[in-house]
Tab-separated table of C-alpha atoms in Angstrom:
chain	number	residue	atom	x	y	z
W	1	MET	CA	78.280	103.748	100.847
W	2	GLN	CA	75.556	101.214	100.463
W	3	HIS	CA	73.986	100.688	97.058
W	4	GLY	CA	70.649	99.162	96.158
W	5	ALA	CA	70.401	95.402	96.013
W	6	ASN	CA	71.745	93.764	92.841
W	7	VAL	CA	73.308	96.996	91.574
W	8	VAL	CA	76.838	96.271	90.353
W	9	GLY	CA	79.173	97.506	93.058
W	10	SER	CA	76.694	96.902	95.870
W	11	ARG	CA	77.317	94.609	98.834
W	12	SER	CA	75.239	91.858	97.222
W	13	CYS	CA	76.656	92.338	93.711
W	14	PRO	CA	80.325	93.353	93.926
W	15	VAL	CA	82.445	94.283	90.935
W	16	ARG	CA	84.678	91.440	89.719
W	17	PHE	CA	88.188	92.728	90.360
W	18	LEU	CA	90.263	92.492	87.155
W	19	GLY	CA	87.209	90.814	85.582
W	20	GLN	CA	87.781	87.514	87.408
W	21	ASP	CA	84.596	85.544	88.115
W	22	TYR	CA	85.180	83.423	91.226
W	23	ASP	CA	82.197	81.101	90.740
W	24	LYS	CA	83.063	80.314	87.127
W	25	LEU	CA	86.772	79.850	87.831
W	26	HIS	CA	86.061	77.661	90.844
W	27	GLN	CA	83.653	75.445	88.907
W	28	ASP	CA	86.088	75.083	85.992
W	29	PHE	CA	89.002	74.029	88.186
W	30	VAL	CA	86.874	71.656	90.257
W	31	ARG	CA	85.572	70.054	87.077
W	32	HIS	CA	89.076	69.599	85.706
W	33	ARG	CA	90.459	68.525	89.104
W	34	ALA	CA	93.125	71.172	88.814
W	35	ARG	CA	94.544	73.860	91.113
W	36	PHE	CA	94.038	77.526	90.286
W	37	LEU	CA	97.143	79.630	89.635
W	38	ASP	CA	96.502	83.361	89.453
W	39	SER	CA	98.404	84.922	86.555
W	40	SER	CA	97.194	88.403	87.575
W	41	PHE	CA	98.957	88.118	90.963
W	42	PRO	CA	101.566	85.423	90.384
W	43	PRO	CA	103.480	83.660	93.174
W	44	GLU	CA	106.733	85.503	92.507
W	45	GLN	CA	108.776	88.465	93.699
W	46	SER	CA	106.718	91.040	91.755
W	47	SER	CA	103.738	90.286	93.992
W	48	ILE	CA	105.811	90.794	97.148
W	49	GLY	CA	107.263	94.038	95.811
W	50	PRO	CA	110.412	95.962	96.683
W	51	GLY	CA	111.888	96.975	100.003
W	52	ILE	CA	110.546	94.250	102.290
W	53	LEU	CA	112.976	91.385	101.920
W	54	SER	CA	116.739	91.389	101.466
W	55	ALA	CA	118.130	89.857	98.277
W	56	ARG	CA	119.107	86.777	100.261
W	57	GLU	CA	115.625	86.446	101.790
W	58	ALA	CA	113.923	87.013	98.434
W	59	ALA	CA	116.007	84.208	96.930
W	60	SER	CA	114.819	81.900	99.727
W	61	VAL	CA	111.097	82.490	99.227
W	62	VAL	CA	108.980	79.480	98.322
W	63	TRP	CA	105.275	79.887	97.595
W	64	ILE	CA	103.346	76.984	99.131
W	65	ARG	CA	99.680	76.058	99.284
W	66	PRO	CA	98.361	75.356	102.827
W	67	THR	CA	97.509	71.805	101.703
W	68	LYS	CA	101.223	71.233	101.063
W	69	MET	CA	102.305	73.121	104.172
W	70	ILE	CA	100.434	71.266	106.898
W	71	ASN	CA	97.972	68.462	107.547
W	72	ASN	CA	94.304	69.401	107.805
W	73	PRO	CA	94.460	73.111	106.888
W	74	GLN	CA	91.336	75.112	107.731
W	75	LEU	CA	90.194	78.526	106.579
W	76	VAL	CA	88.529	79.344	109.917
W	77	ILE	CA	88.581	77.421	113.178
W	78	GLY	CA	85.859	78.275	115.679
W	79	GLY	CA	85.062	81.662	114.141
W	80	GLU	CA	87.376	84.570	113.355
W	81	SER	CA	88.942	86.129	116.454
W	82	ARG	CA	91.144	89.147	117.119
W	83	PHE	CA	93.483	86.765	118.949
W	84	ASP	CA	93.958	84.425	115.963
W	85	TYR	CA	96.898	86.089	114.277
W	86	THR	CA	100.306	87.746	114.654
W	87	GLN	CA	101.857	90.391	112.403
W	88	GLY	CA	104.633	89.203	110.103
W	89	GLU	CA	107.511	90.914	108.281
W	90	LEU	CA	105.341	93.653	106.823
W	91	GLY	CA	104.604	97.126	108.215
W	92	ASN	CA	100.841	96.754	107.903
W	93	CYS	CA	99.763	97.103	111.532
W	94	TRP	CA	97.134	99.565	110.247
W	95	PHE	CA	95.539	96.766	108.215
W	96	LEU	CA	95.750	94.176	111.002
W	97	ALA	CA	94.349	96.618	113.575
W	98	ALA	CA	91.310	97.002	111.328
W	99	ILE	CA	90.947	93.216	111.059
W	100	GLY	CA	90.899	93.063	114.857
W	101	ALA	CA	88.026	95.547	114.885
W	102	ILE	CA	85.826	93.722	112.373
W	103	THR	CA	86.169	90.333	114.098
W	104	PHE	CA	83.587	91.684	116.571
W	105	GLN	CA	81.029	92.142	113.786
W	106	LYS	CA	79.899	88.853	112.263
W	107	ASP	CA	77.945	90.541	109.487
W	108	ILE	CA	81.059	92.459	108.395
W	109	MET	CA	83.265	89.361	108.548
W	110	ASP	CA	80.703	87.400	106.530
W	111	GLN	CA	80.739	90.133	103.879
W	112	VAL	CA	84.547	90.306	103.682
W	113	VAL	CA	85.091	86.525	103.942
W	114	PRO	CA	82.322	84.911	101.852
W	115	ALA	CA	80.955	81.618	103.146
W	116	GLY	CA	81.421	78.215	101.536
W	117	GLN	CA	85.211	78.324	101.139
W	118	THR	CA	87.144	75.295	102.315
W	119	PHE	CA	90.259	73.188	101.844
W	120	THR	CA	88.178	70.007	101.630
W	121	LYS	CA	84.907	69.952	99.671
W	122	ASP	CA	85.440	71.106	96.057
W	123	TYR	CA	88.877	72.473	96.901
W	124	ALA	CA	90.624	73.917	93.846
W	125	GLY	CA	93.256	76.240	95.337
W	126	ILE	CA	91.081	79.329	94.757
W	127	PHE	CA	89.570	81.741	97.304
W	128	HIS	CA	87.922	85.144	97.205
W	129	PHE	CA	87.399	88.117	99.528
W	130	ARG	CA	85.394	91.319	99.308
W	131	PHE	CA	86.380	94.913	99.988
W	132	TRP	CA	84.814	98.341	99.559
W	133	ARG	CA	87.006	100.313	97.205
W	134	PHE	CA	86.405	103.906	96.099
W	135	GLY	CA	82.631	103.783	96.231
W	136	LYS	CA	82.037	100.181	95.161
W	137	TRP	CA	82.347	96.686	96.592
W	138	VAL	CA	84.812	94.491	94.720
W	139	ASP	CA	85.318	90.719	94.759
W	140	VAL	CA	89.019	89.774	94.721
W	141	VAL	CA	90.056	86.292	93.567
W	142	ILE	CA	93.377	84.744	94.633
W	143	ASP	CA	95.131	81.416	94.503
W	144	ASP	CA	96.206	80.052	97.886
W	145	LYS	CA	99.967	79.937	97.319
W	146	LEU	CA	101.531	81.845	100.221
W	147	PRO	CA	105.118	83.151	100.496
W	148	THR	CA	107.280	81.241	102.985
W	149	ILE	CA	110.925	81.030	104.064
W	150	ASN	CA	112.096	77.753	105.560
W	151	GLY	CA	108.505	76.545	105.568
W	152	ARG	CA	107.195	79.462	107.670
W	153	LEU	CA	104.815	82.185	106.488
W	154	ILE	CA	106.613	85.492	105.975
W	155	PHE	CA	103.672	87.769	106.593
W	156	VAL	CA	100.624	87.539	108.884
W	157	HIS	CA	100.153	84.085	110.369
W	158	CYS	CA	97.809	82.384	112.790
W	159	LYS	CA	98.794	81.203	116.228
W	160	THR	CA	96.924	78.022	115.322
W	161	LEU	CA	99.207	76.649	112.640
W	162	ASN	CA	96.484	75.102	110.456
W	163	GLU	CA	94.251	78.217	110.285
W	164	PHE	CA	94.720	80.446	107.231
W	165	TRP	CA	91.986	83.094	106.915
W	166	PRO	CA	94.243	86.034	107.942
W	167	ALA	CA	97.052	85.074	105.535
W	168	LEU	CA	94.665	84.652	102.597
W	169	LEU	CA	92.763	87.839	103.467
W	170	GLU	CA	96.066	89.733	103.580
W	171	LYS	CA	97.049	88.294	100.197
W	172	ALA	CA	93.741	89.401	98.637
W	173	TYR	CA	94.211	92.935	99.973
W	174	ALA	CA	97.819	92.951	98.746
W	175	LYS	CA	96.527	92.078	95.284
W	176	LEU	CA	94.000	94.925	95.516
W	177	CYS	CA	96.825	97.319	96.506
W	178	GLY	CA	99.235	96.055	93.836
W	179	SER	CA	101.692	94.083	96.003
W	180	TYR	CA	102.512	93.247	99.602
W	181	ALA	CA	104.969	96.149	99.611
W	182	ASP	CA	102.124	98.518	98.738
W	183	MET	CA	100.592	97.687	102.141
W	184	SER	CA	103.651	98.830	104.058
W	185	GLY	CA	102.581	101.918	105.976
W	186	GLY	CA	99.086	103.383	106.158
W	187	TYR	CA	96.259	104.544	108.370
W	188	VAL	CA	93.816	102.268	110.152
W	189	SER	CA	91.000	104.500	108.867
W	190	GLU	CA	91.729	103.361	105.298
W	191	ALA	CA	91.343	99.666	106.096
W	192	LEU	CA	88.284	100.216	108.325
W	193	THR	CA	86.601	101.991	105.411
W	194	ASP	CA	87.651	99.302	102.921
W	195	PHE	CA	86.224	96.566	105.177
W	196	THR	CA	82.874	98.290	105.756
W	197	GLY	CA	82.140	101.029	103.235
W	198	GLY	CA	80.867	102.881	106.299
W	199	VAL	CA	80.800	106.428	107.632
W	200	HIS	CA	84.259	107.316	108.867
W	201	MET	CA	85.626	110.074	111.071
W	202	THR	CA	89.066	110.731	112.541
W	203	LEU	CA	89.587	112.626	115.792
W	204	ARG	CA	92.947	114.124	116.729
W	205	LEU	CA	93.127	113.530	120.455
W	206	ALA	CA	95.592	116.333	121.197
W	207	GLU	CA	92.936	118.857	120.193
W	208	GLY	CA	90.787	117.853	123.179
W	209	HIS	CA	87.205	116.720	122.705
W	210	PRO	CA	84.991	117.156	125.785
W	211	GLU	CA	82.405	114.808	124.280
W	212	LEU	CA	84.947	112.112	123.305
W	213	TRP	CA	83.846	109.536	125.865
W	214	ASN	CA	80.166	109.918	124.955
W	215	LEU	CA	81.059	109.622	121.277
W	216	MET	CA	83.084	106.435	121.815
W	217	TYR	CA	80.372	104.959	124.029
W	218	SER	CA	77.721	105.782	121.438
W	219	ALA	CA	79.912	104.397	118.638
W	220	ALA	CA	80.280	101.106	120.513
W	221	ARG	CA	76.503	100.959	121.029
W	222	TYR	CA	75.986	101.410	117.272
W	223	LYS	CA	78.387	98.511	116.556
W	224	SER	CA	81.037	100.780	115.103
W	225	VAL	CA	84.568	99.574	114.445
W	226	MET	CA	87.354	101.667	115.972
W	227	GLY	CA	91.110	101.997	115.691
W	228	CYS	CA	93.721	104.329	117.099
W	229	GLY	CA	97.325	105.312	116.438
W	230	THR	CA	100.257	106.490	118.537
W	231	PRO	CA	102.396	109.489	117.578
W	232	PRO	CA	105.589	108.662	115.658
W	233	GLY	CA	108.034	109.948	118.266
W	234	THR	CA	111.669	110.798	117.577
W	235	THR	CA	113.124	107.303	118.022
W	236	PRO	CA	113.200	104.584	115.335
W	237	ALA	CA	109.779	103.338	114.186
W	238	ASN	CA	107.970	100.838	116.406
W	239	THR	CA	110.051	101.670	119.472
W	240	GLU	CA	108.495	100.319	122.676
W	241	LEU	CA	108.296	102.935	125.423
W	242	SER	CA	108.844	102.098	129.096
W	243	ASN	CA	105.062	102.023	129.620
W	244	GLY	CA	104.647	99.310	126.961
W	245	ILE	CA	103.136	101.559	124.278
W	246	VAL	CA	104.727	101.333	120.816
W	247	GLU	CA	105.462	104.578	118.955
W	248	GLY	CA	104.135	105.156	115.419
W	249	HIS	CA	101.875	102.114	115.687
W	250	ALA	CA	98.231	101.290	114.930
W	251	TYR	CA	95.990	99.603	117.500
W	252	THR	CA	92.382	98.382	117.679
W	253	VAL	CA	89.864	99.779	120.163
W	254	THR	CA	88.012	96.668	121.343
W	255	GLY	CA	85.876	97.985	124.186
W	256	VAL	CA	84.744	100.921	126.319
W	257	THR	CA	83.153	100.699	129.748
W	258	LYS	CA	82.803	102.367	133.142
W	259	VAL	CA	83.587	100.765	136.501
W	260	MET	CA	83.329	101.933	140.108
W	261	SER	CA	86.672	102.159	141.895
W	262	HIS	CA	87.031	103.640	145.407
W	263	SER	CA	83.456	104.974	145.064
W	264	GLU	CA	84.366	106.854	141.883
W	265	SER	CA	83.282	106.137	138.311
W	266	VAL	CA	86.266	105.396	136.054
W	267	LYS	CA	86.057	105.456	132.255
W	268	LEU	CA	88.101	102.682	130.640
W	269	VAL	CA	89.158	101.898	127.070
W	270	ARG	CA	90.272	98.434	125.923
W	271	VAL	CA	92.984	98.382	123.246
W	272	LEU	CA	94.600	95.605	121.193
W	273	ASN	CA	98.131	95.568	119.776
W	274	PRO	CA	97.988	93.656	116.451
W	275	TRP	CA	101.367	92.152	117.247
W	276	GLY	CA	99.524	89.876	119.671
W	277	HIS	CA	101.909	90.934	122.472
W	278	THR	CA	103.556	94.054	123.992
W	279	GLU	CA	101.012	95.717	126.250
W	280	TRP	CA	100.499	98.870	128.300
W	281	ASN	CA	101.819	98.312	131.824
W	282	GLY	CA	100.382	101.317	133.655
W	283	ASN	CA	97.128	101.822	135.569
W	284	TRP	CA	94.372	99.332	134.690
W	285	SER	CA	96.796	97.110	132.756
W	286	ASP	CA	96.800	93.339	133.231
W	287	GLY	CA	99.131	93.630	136.228
W	288	SER	CA	97.493	96.672	137.816
W	289	PRO	CA	96.269	96.340	141.445
W	290	LEU	CA	93.430	98.742	140.571
W	291	TRP	CA	91.442	95.751	139.341
W	292	ASN	CA	91.211	94.671	142.990
W	293	THR	CA	89.191	97.835	143.720
W	294	VAL	CA	86.241	96.995	141.441
W	295	SER	CA	83.318	94.675	142.099
W	296	GLU	CA	83.795	90.964	141.580
W	297	GLU	CA	81.121	91.114	138.862
W	298	ASN	CA	83.013	93.753	136.860
W	299	ARG	CA	86.356	92.057	137.428
W	300	THR	CA	84.961	88.771	136.140
W	301	ARG	CA	83.292	90.455	133.174
W	302	TRP	CA	86.100	92.719	132.000
W	303	PHE	CA	89.451	91.678	133.401
W	304	HIS	CA	91.741	88.989	132.058
W	305	SER	CA	95.481	88.730	132.560
W	306	LYS	CA	97.046	87.219	129.479
W	307	GLU	CA	99.918	88.183	127.186
W	308	ASP	CA	97.766	88.518	124.068
W	309	GLY	CA	98.334	92.182	123.151
W	310	GLU	CA	95.039	93.385	124.662
W	311	PHE	CA	94.835	95.689	127.686
W	312	TRP	CA	92.704	98.274	129.489
W	313	MET	CA	93.685	101.838	130.296
W	314	SER	CA	91.896	104.884	131.673
W	315	MET	CA	90.400	107.432	129.304
W	316	GLU	CA	92.996	109.966	130.474
W	317	ASP	CA	95.901	107.620	129.754
W	318	PHE	CA	94.340	106.685	126.411
W	319	CYS	CA	94.185	110.318	125.301
W	320	GLY	CA	97.722	110.878	126.589
W	321	SER	CA	99.149	107.875	124.740
W	322	PHE	CA	97.379	107.982	121.379
W	323	ALA	CA	97.328	110.669	118.710
W	324	THR	CA	94.277	109.687	116.667
W	325	LEU	CA	91.014	107.799	117.046
W	326	ASP	CA	89.193	106.422	114.002
W	327	ILE	CA	85.528	105.447	114.084
W	328	CYS	CA	83.714	103.700	111.236
W	329	CYS	CA	79.995	102.941	111.339
W	330	PHE	CA	77.236	102.060	108.892
W	331	SER	CA	75.295	105.195	109.879
W	332	ALA	CA	76.306	108.697	110.940
W	333	ALA	CA	73.691	108.422	113.699
W	334	PHE	CA	76.422	107.401	116.152
W	335	LEU	CA	77.518	111.055	116.118
W	336	ASP	CA	74.499	112.189	118.092
W	337	GLY	CA	72.861	108.970	119.301
W	338	SER	CA	69.854	109.470	117.011
W	339	SER	CA	68.023	106.952	114.867
W	340	PRO	CA	69.659	106.185	111.480
W	341	GLY	CA	66.602	107.534	109.666
W	342	THR	CA	67.406	111.071	110.775
W	343	TRP	CA	70.524	111.192	108.589
W	344	THR	CA	70.824	111.380	104.796
W	345	SER	CA	73.853	110.354	102.748
W	346	ALA	CA	74.743	111.435	99.224
W	347	GLN	CA	77.716	110.301	97.177
W	348	TYR	CA	79.106	112.166	94.163
W	349	GLU	CA	81.692	110.741	91.745
W	350	ASP	CA	83.357	113.625	89.972
W	351	CYS	CA	86.730	114.964	88.881
W	352	TRP	CA	88.944	117.982	88.708
W	353	ASP	CA	90.000	118.718	85.151
W	354	THR	CA	91.386	121.689	83.263
W	355	ASN	CA	87.988	123.407	83.482
W	356	THR	CA	87.063	122.522	87.074
W	357	SER	CA	90.355	122.613	88.972
W	358	GLY	CA	90.532	126.070	90.501
W	359	GLY	CA	93.042	125.382	93.252
W	360	SER	CA	92.839	126.238	96.952
W	361	MET	CA	91.598	129.453	98.523
W	362	GLY	CA	94.995	131.012	97.964
W	363	HIS	CA	93.990	131.148	94.282
W	364	MET	CA	90.851	133.231	94.738
W	365	GLU	CA	90.765	134.328	91.083
W	366	SER	CA	90.142	130.713	90.002
W	367	PHE	CA	88.758	129.052	93.167
W	368	TRP	CA	85.169	129.443	91.899
W	369	ARG	CA	85.904	126.971	89.078
W	370	ASN	CA	86.028	124.045	91.542
W	371	PRO	CA	82.999	121.702	91.695
W	372	GLN	CA	80.236	122.979	94.002
W	373	TYR	CA	77.642	120.980	95.972
W	374	ARG	CA	74.658	122.138	98.004
W	375	VAL	CA	73.423	120.813	101.339
W	376	LYS	CA	70.646	121.996	103.670
W	377	ILE	CA	70.736	121.738	107.451
W	378	PRO	CA	67.277	121.669	109.121
W	379	ALA	CA	66.337	123.591	112.251
W	380	LEU	CA	65.704	121.968	115.604
W	381	SER	CA	61.991	121.807	116.385
W	382	PRO	CA	60.869	124.453	118.908
W	383	ASP	CA	60.038	121.821	121.545
W	384	SER	CA	63.189	119.774	120.978
W	385	GLN	CA	65.268	118.883	124.022
W	386	GLU	CA	68.317	118.285	121.827
W	387	THR	CA	71.338	120.547	121.719
W	388	GLN	CA	73.101	121.336	118.478
W	389	GLY	CA	75.451	118.407	117.848
W	390	TRP	CA	77.385	117.341	114.816
W	391	ASN	CA	75.065	117.583	111.832
W	392	LEU	CA	77.366	117.401	108.815
W	393	LEU	CA	80.169	114.955	107.982
W	394	VAL	CA	81.961	115.386	104.645
W	395	SER	CA	84.487	112.976	103.130
W	396	LEU	CA	86.631	113.757	100.091
W	397	MET	CA	88.509	110.779	98.641
W	398	GLN	CA	90.765	110.970	95.584
W	399	LYS	CA	90.837	107.966	93.271
W	400	PRO	CA	94.108	106.606	91.882
W	401	VAL	CA	94.517	105.744	88.216
W	402	GLY	CA	97.312	103.184	88.446
W	403	LYS	CA	97.703	99.704	89.851
W	404	HIS	CA	99.881	100.309	92.899
W	405	ARG	CA	98.503	101.892	96.073
W	406	ASP	CA	101.867	103.061	97.365
W	407	LEU	CA	103.192	104.442	94.085
W	408	GLN	CA	100.311	106.807	93.388
W	409	PRO	CA	101.358	110.476	93.344
W	410	ARG	CA	98.564	111.837	95.511
W	411	LEU	CA	97.449	115.416	95.144
W	412	HIS	CA	97.157	117.770	98.090
W	413	ILE	CA	93.385	118.096	98.576
W	414	GLY	CA	90.998	119.937	100.877
W	415	LEU	CA	87.424	121.144	101.158
W	416	GLY	CA	85.536	124.233	102.238
W	417	VAL	CA	81.970	124.669	103.495
W	418	PHE	CA	80.404	128.083	102.909
W	419	PRO	CA	77.108	129.456	104.258
W	420	VAL	CA	74.710	130.491	101.486
W	421	PRO	CA	72.890	133.787	102.183
W	422	PRO	CA	69.070	133.509	102.028
W	423	GLY	CA	68.972	135.742	98.974
W	424	MET	CA	71.197	133.300	97.043
W	425	LYS	CA	69.448	130.025	97.930
W	426	ASP	CA	68.350	129.564	94.291
W	427	GLN	CA	71.760	130.423	92.881
W	428	LYS	CA	72.996	127.780	90.399
W	429	GLY	CA	76.714	128.499	90.327
W	430	PHE	CA	78.652	130.734	92.683
W	431	PRO	CA	81.044	133.242	91.033
W	432	ALA	CA	84.423	134.518	92.170
W	433	SER	CA	82.770	137.526	93.853
W	434	PHE	CA	80.880	135.200	96.240
W	435	PHE	CA	84.060	133.577	97.536
W	436	ALA	CA	85.842	136.931	97.743
W	437	SER	CA	83.220	138.180	100.214
W	438	ASN	CA	82.162	134.971	102.035
W	439	ALA	CA	84.468	133.025	104.338
W	440	PRO	CA	84.075	129.292	104.946
W	441	VAL	CA	82.238	128.145	108.074
W	442	ARG	CA	85.506	127.034	109.569
W	443	GLU	CA	88.948	127.885	108.353
W	444	ALA	CA	89.769	125.227	105.793
W	445	GLU	CA	92.329	122.653	106.836
W	446	ALA	CA	95.659	122.848	105.040
W	447	CYS	CA	95.717	120.741	101.889
W	448	ILE	CA	97.257	117.342	102.562
W	449	ASN	CA	98.407	114.616	100.199
W	450	THR	CA	96.316	111.791	101.588
W	451	ARG	CA	93.730	109.420	100.169
W	452	GLU	CA	90.899	110.988	102.142
W	453	VAL	CA	90.117	114.296	103.831
W	454	MET	CA	87.271	114.207	106.333
W	455	GLU	CA	85.641	117.119	108.150
W	456	SER	CA	82.805	117.153	110.697
W	457	PHE	CA	80.736	120.232	111.493
W	458	ARG	CA	78.172	121.653	113.892
W	459	LEU	CA	76.270	124.063	111.676
W	460	SER	CA	73.423	126.457	112.261
W	461	PRO	CA	70.260	125.716	110.233
W	462	GLY	CA	70.423	126.902	106.653
W	463	ALA	CA	71.854	126.235	103.196
W	464	TYR	CA	75.537	125.553	102.599
W	465	LEU	CA	77.922	125.093	99.717
W	466	ILE	CA	80.624	122.403	99.770
W	467	VAL	CA	83.675	122.997	97.576
W	468	PRO	CA	86.355	120.291	97.144
W	469	TYR	CA	89.665	121.547	95.817
W	470	THR	CA	93.279	120.736	95.010
W	471	ARG	CA	96.171	122.830	96.263
W	472	ASN	CA	97.027	124.245	92.838
W	473	PRO	CA	94.853	125.127	89.829
W	474	ASN	CA	94.730	122.750	86.858
W	475	GLU	CA	95.598	119.620	88.847
W	476	THR	CA	93.527	116.690	87.625
W	477	SER	CA	92.130	113.682	89.469
W	478	SER	CA	88.913	111.770	89.963
W	479	PHE	CA	87.337	111.958	93.402
W	480	ILE	CA	84.399	110.792	95.492
W	481	LEU	CA	82.622	113.310	97.706
W	482	THR	CA	80.376	111.797	100.366
W	483	VAL	CA	78.044	114.038	102.367
W	484	HIS	CA	76.306	112.803	105.522
W	485	SER	CA	73.866	115.390	106.792
W	486	LYS	CA	71.245	115.583	109.489
W	487	SER	CA	67.976	115.695	107.564
W	488	LYS	CA	65.500	115.673	110.450
W	489	TYR	CA	65.395	115.348	114.203
W	490	ASP	CA	63.908	112.647	116.411
W	491	HIS	CA	60.652	113.591	118.046
């Protein structure tokens, strides 16, 4: 969520992660002609974490600054590109897929990778990056020592050997998560949110969404960032299928378009494998003869045959190959193609404690104790040409208390949305009897132990009650509830 200018935690005034002030540290080390060494994320095995390297590999690790690794190191060469990097020995394709998405948005990249950082002028071995984290922007300081074996970077690395923005960005996020190992395994939605602080929704493609193409097309028009994931399959992780798709893998959606082929309109989706190679080989792939059936203008504009991990596929093949689609945008207006001013966002930081943790709806005698939030959905104007689209998006995110992302025991969480009868619109707190006689708008999703639960709704006009809950009563955790609601309609 965006905060007002100069408010601590806003885009323009991020929180100093672990209290480290980049500007002050940088000035001090420049003045003393010294190189920064980060004691809060030291260049040693504890920062890599367990389970990634064998004992033999771990013993071979040497942490090296880019200035000692290669001549003329650069942070960025010719702008950040989705083709700059290749995944290393870490299962963080979800993170790299999100990086591929934000390289299209200069304003996002400039927020995440602050300007003025270089290996030449006033170089002191210190860099910083910015991420949205649980409701606030944070500024993460790192030293530039990177883990290598035999002089080669272990984790993400650039195809251009003297370019280092992906490796340093990955290190900063590893520090935020607790270690490199804490980044092993995740969902692209998490990284997209942490790069943007935007409105996020996940669609499960197997459920079938008749409006999916229009939603993706609208999302692209609103400069959204998108990612997708394949189902895990029954074979070992990251198994490449005969069609070139990798099972249990995160990808970036880099484009959507329509072309005419044999006098028919074909909807196409462009997808990027963060490995930088291994591509779909079916219809509309780099080697597909179908590209010979489109106009020369469209072929020149959209088609390129190169082993870079990026490929086109039809909308039908996309939905048949991928399990989830994640969309992240600065405004919920992409949901219905409206102007951003027609949507309102509210963010609540709260907690479940011994008094306010009533459990899920299977615990009806205590469910009413959960926190309760009101939202109002306006009516369409009588002369409106609009149909009832999505008008409520609710995100529930639990906040960890410890240092390590991957070691947090996450609660099973969920949320319910209940219609409020007209006679109860001034009700302050809803008792057990209300929930015993009023069902949620849609059957609540099963509680899941994930960082975030997101639900989107098409609701009739009226007042509603949002109730976030844990699976069992008396489970305690802090959480952030974000409510994006349609507040008015375009004329």
